[in-house]
Short mmCIF file of C-alpha atoms in Angstrom, two decimals:
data_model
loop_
_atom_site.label_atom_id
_atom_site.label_comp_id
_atom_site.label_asym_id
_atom_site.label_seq_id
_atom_site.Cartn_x
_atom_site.Cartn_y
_atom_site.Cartn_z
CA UNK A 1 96.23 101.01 26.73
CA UNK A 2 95.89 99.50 23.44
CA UNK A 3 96.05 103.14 21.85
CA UNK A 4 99.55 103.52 23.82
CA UNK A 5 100.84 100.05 22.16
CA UNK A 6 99.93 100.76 18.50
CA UNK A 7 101.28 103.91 18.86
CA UNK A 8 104.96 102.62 20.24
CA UNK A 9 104.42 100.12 17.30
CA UNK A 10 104.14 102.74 15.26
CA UNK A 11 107.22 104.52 16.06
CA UNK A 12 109.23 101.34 16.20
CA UNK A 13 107.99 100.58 12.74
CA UNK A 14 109.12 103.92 11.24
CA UNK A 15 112.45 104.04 12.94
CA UNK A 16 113.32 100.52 11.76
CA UNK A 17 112.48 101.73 8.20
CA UNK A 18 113.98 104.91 7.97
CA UNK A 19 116.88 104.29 10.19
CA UNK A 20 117.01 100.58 9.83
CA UNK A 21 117.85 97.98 12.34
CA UNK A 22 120.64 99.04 14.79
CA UNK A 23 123.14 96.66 15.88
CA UNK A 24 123.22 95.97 19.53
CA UNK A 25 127.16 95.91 18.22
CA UNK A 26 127.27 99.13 16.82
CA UNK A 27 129.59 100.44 19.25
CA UNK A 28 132.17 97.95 18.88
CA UNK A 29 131.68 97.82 14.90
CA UNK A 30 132.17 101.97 15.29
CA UNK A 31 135.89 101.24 17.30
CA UNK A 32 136.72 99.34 14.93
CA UNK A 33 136.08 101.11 11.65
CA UNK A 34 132.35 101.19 11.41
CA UNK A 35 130.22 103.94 10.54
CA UNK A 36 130.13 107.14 13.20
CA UNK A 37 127.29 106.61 15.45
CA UNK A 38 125.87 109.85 17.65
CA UNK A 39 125.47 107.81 20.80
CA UNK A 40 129.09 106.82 21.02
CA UNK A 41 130.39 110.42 19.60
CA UNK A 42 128.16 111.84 22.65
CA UNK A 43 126.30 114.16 20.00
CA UNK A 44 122.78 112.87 19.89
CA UNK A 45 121.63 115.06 22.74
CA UNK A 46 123.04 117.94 21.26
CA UNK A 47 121.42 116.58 17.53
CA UNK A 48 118.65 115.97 19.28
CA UNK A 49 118.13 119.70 20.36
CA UNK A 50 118.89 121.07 17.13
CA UNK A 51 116.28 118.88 15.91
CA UNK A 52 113.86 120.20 18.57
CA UNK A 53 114.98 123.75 17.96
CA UNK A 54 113.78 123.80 13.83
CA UNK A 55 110.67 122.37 14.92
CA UNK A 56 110.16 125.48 17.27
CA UNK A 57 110.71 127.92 14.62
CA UNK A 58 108.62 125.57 11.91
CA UNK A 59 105.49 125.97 14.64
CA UNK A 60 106.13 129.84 15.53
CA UNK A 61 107.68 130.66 11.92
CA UNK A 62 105.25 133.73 11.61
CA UNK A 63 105.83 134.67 15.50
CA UNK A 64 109.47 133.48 16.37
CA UNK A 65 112.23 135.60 18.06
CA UNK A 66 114.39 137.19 15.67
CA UNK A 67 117.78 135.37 17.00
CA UNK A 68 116.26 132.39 17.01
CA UNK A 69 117.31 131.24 13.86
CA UNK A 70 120.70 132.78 14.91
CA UNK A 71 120.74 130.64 17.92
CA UNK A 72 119.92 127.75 15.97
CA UNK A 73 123.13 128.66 13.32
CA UNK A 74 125.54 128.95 16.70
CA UNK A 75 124.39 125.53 17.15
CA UNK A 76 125.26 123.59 14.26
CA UNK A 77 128.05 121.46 13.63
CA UNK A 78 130.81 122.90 11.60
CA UNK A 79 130.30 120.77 8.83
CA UNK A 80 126.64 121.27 8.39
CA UNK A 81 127.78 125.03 8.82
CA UNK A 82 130.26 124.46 5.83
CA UNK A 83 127.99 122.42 4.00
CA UNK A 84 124.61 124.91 4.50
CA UNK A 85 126.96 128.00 2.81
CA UNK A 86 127.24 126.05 -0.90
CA UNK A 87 124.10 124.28 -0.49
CA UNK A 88 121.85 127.17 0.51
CA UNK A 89 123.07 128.93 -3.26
CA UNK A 90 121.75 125.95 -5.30
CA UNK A 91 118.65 125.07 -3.45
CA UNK A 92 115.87 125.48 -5.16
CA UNK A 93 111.94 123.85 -5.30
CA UNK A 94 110.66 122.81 -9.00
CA UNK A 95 107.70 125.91 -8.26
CA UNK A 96 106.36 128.31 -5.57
CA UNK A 97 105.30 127.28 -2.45
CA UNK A 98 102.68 128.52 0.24
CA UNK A 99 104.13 128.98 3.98
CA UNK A 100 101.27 126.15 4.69
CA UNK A 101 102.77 124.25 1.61
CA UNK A 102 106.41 124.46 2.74
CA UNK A 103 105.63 123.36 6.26
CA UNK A 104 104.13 120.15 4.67
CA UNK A 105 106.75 119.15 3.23
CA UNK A 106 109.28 119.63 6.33
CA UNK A 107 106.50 117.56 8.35
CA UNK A 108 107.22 114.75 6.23
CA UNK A 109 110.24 114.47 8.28
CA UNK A 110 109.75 116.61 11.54
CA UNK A 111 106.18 114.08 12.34
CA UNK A 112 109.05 111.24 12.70
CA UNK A 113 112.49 112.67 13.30
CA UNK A 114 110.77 114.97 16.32
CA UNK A 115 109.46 111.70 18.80
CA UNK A 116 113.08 110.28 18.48
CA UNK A 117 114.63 113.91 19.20
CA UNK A 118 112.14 114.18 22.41
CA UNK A 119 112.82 110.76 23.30
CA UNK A 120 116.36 110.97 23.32
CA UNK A 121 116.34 114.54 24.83
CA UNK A 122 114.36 112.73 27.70
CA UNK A 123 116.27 109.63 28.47
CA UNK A 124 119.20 112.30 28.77
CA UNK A 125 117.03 114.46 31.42
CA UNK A 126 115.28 111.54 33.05
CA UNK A 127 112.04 112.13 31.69
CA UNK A 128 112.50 115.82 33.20
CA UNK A 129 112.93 119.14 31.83
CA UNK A 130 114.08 118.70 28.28
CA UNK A 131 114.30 122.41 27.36
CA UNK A 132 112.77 125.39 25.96
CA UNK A 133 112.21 123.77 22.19
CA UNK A 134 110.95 120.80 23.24
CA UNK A 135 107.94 122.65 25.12
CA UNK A 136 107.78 125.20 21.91
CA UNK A 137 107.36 122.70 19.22
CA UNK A 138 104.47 121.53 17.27
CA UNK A 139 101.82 119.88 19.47
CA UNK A 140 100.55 116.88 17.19
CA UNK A 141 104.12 115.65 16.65
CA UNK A 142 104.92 116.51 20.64
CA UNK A 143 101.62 114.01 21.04
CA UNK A 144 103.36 111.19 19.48
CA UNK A 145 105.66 110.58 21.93
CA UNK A 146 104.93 107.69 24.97
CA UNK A 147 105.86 107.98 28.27
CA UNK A 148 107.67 104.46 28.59
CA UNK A 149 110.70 102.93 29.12
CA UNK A 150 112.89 104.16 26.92
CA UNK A 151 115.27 102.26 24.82
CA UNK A 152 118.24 102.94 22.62
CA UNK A 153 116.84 101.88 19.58
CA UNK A 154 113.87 104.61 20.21
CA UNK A 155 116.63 107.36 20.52
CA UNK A 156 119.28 108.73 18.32
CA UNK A 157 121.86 106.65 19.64
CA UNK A 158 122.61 104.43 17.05
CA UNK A 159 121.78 106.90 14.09
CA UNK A 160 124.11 107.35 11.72
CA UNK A 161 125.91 110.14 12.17
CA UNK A 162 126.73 111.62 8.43
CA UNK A 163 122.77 110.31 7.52
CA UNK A 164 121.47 112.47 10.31
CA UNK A 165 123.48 115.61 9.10
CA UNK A 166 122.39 115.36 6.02
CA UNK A 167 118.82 115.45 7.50
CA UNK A 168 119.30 118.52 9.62
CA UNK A 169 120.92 120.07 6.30
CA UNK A 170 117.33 119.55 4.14
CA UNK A 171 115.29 121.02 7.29
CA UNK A 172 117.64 123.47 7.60
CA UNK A 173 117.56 124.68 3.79
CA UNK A 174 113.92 124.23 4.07
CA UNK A 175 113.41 126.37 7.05
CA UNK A 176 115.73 129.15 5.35
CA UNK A 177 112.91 129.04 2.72
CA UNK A 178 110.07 128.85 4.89
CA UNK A 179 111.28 132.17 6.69
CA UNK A 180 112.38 134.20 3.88
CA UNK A 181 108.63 132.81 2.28
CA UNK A 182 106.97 133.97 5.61
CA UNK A 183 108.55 137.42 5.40
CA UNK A 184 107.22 138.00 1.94
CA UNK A 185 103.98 136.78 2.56
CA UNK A 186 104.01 139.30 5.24
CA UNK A 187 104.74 142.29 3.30
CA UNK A 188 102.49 141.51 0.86
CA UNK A 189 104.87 140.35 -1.86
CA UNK A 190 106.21 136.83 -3.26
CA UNK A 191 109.78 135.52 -3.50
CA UNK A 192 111.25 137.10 -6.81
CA UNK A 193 113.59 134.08 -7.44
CA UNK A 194 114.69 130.65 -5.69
CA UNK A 195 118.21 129.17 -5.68
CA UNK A 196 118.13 125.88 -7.22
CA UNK A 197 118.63 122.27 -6.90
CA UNK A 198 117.67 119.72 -9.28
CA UNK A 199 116.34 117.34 -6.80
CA UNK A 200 115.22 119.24 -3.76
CA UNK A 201 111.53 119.32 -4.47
CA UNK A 202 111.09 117.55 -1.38
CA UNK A 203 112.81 116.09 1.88
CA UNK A 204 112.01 112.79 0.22
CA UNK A 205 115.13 113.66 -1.74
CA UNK A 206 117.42 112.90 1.34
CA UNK A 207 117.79 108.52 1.42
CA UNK A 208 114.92 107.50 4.06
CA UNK A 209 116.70 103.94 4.04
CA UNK A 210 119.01 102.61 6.44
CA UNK A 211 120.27 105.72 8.37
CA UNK A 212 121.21 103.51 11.43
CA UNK A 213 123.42 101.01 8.87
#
């Protein structure tokens, strides 16, 4: 039992410090010309399963589906879709990485950003099926999450929308990366050339800070 509390202390310490502290107000700030919030736009579910679907392909990058990364693309929001086609020609990392090394560095972000995803995909399904990606994702971060009673603040509800899409945009350039990296490893070769970015050595380049103010 004492396991169980340190670890929702845990996860209510890093979601007050990377998202920050919602406001139980948030909805009525949002109607009246506050930030976008994914709870009251109705999109966290839907973030939520992105979120669960790059984690899938992270844990079976050597082993996934071939349309899996298209079904993930079909999925995206328009304006990470817009965003992803400039981005993806100027991302870059400061020197090659390792499949093992990549995946680190998306973990920084997917060991966090999954337990909300899963939580908020189950408050949605009742604590019942919450989909294929869910089940398919990495088991340590999968591990994380506790069967309680779950509250907004433990979800995506109050997230800031544009914050989390610019999230989802880093995973998504890194997993681009991580594929083409996996393919190459696989036929024996290495990456000729990355497209670069000046500060996208690591997801630490997105702002941790605030995302729910």
């Amino acid at each position: 039992m004492d396991k169980l509390v340190d670890i929702a202390l845990f996860l209510n310490r890093e979601i007050d410090n990377i998202f920050g502290n919602a406001d139980p107000d948030s909805e009525k700030k949002q109607s009246l010309g506050g930030k976008p919030r994914l709870g009251p736009a109705g999109l966290d579910l839907h973030y939520a399963n992105i979120i669960l679907q790059i984690d899938s392909i992270v844990a079976r990058s050597s082993s996934m589906p071939p349309n899996a990364r298209d079904m993930l693309y079909q999925n995206l929001p328009p304006n990470i879709k817009f965003s992803l086609r400039s981005k993806i020609q100027s991302f870059h990392v400061k020197e090659q990485l390792t499949v093992t090394e990549i995946k680190a560095e998306m973990e920084k972000t997917l060991q966090w950003l999954v337990p909300v995803a899963t939580i908020t995909a189950k408050a949605h399904h009742g604590f019942g099926w919450v989909g294929e990606w869910a089940n398919a994702g990495s088991e340590s971060n999968r591990k994380s999450i506790v069967s309680a009673d779950v509250i907004q603040i433990e979800t995506l509800h109050h997230a800031d929308k544009q914050k989390s899409e610019a999230y989802i945009l880093e995973l998504v350039l890194w997993l681009n990366y991580l594929v083409a990296q996996s393919k190459a490893t696989s036929n024996g070769g290495r990456l000729r050339s990355l497209l670069k970015s000046p500060d996208c050595s690591s997801l630490d380049s997105v702002d941790r800070v605030n995302i729910y103010q």
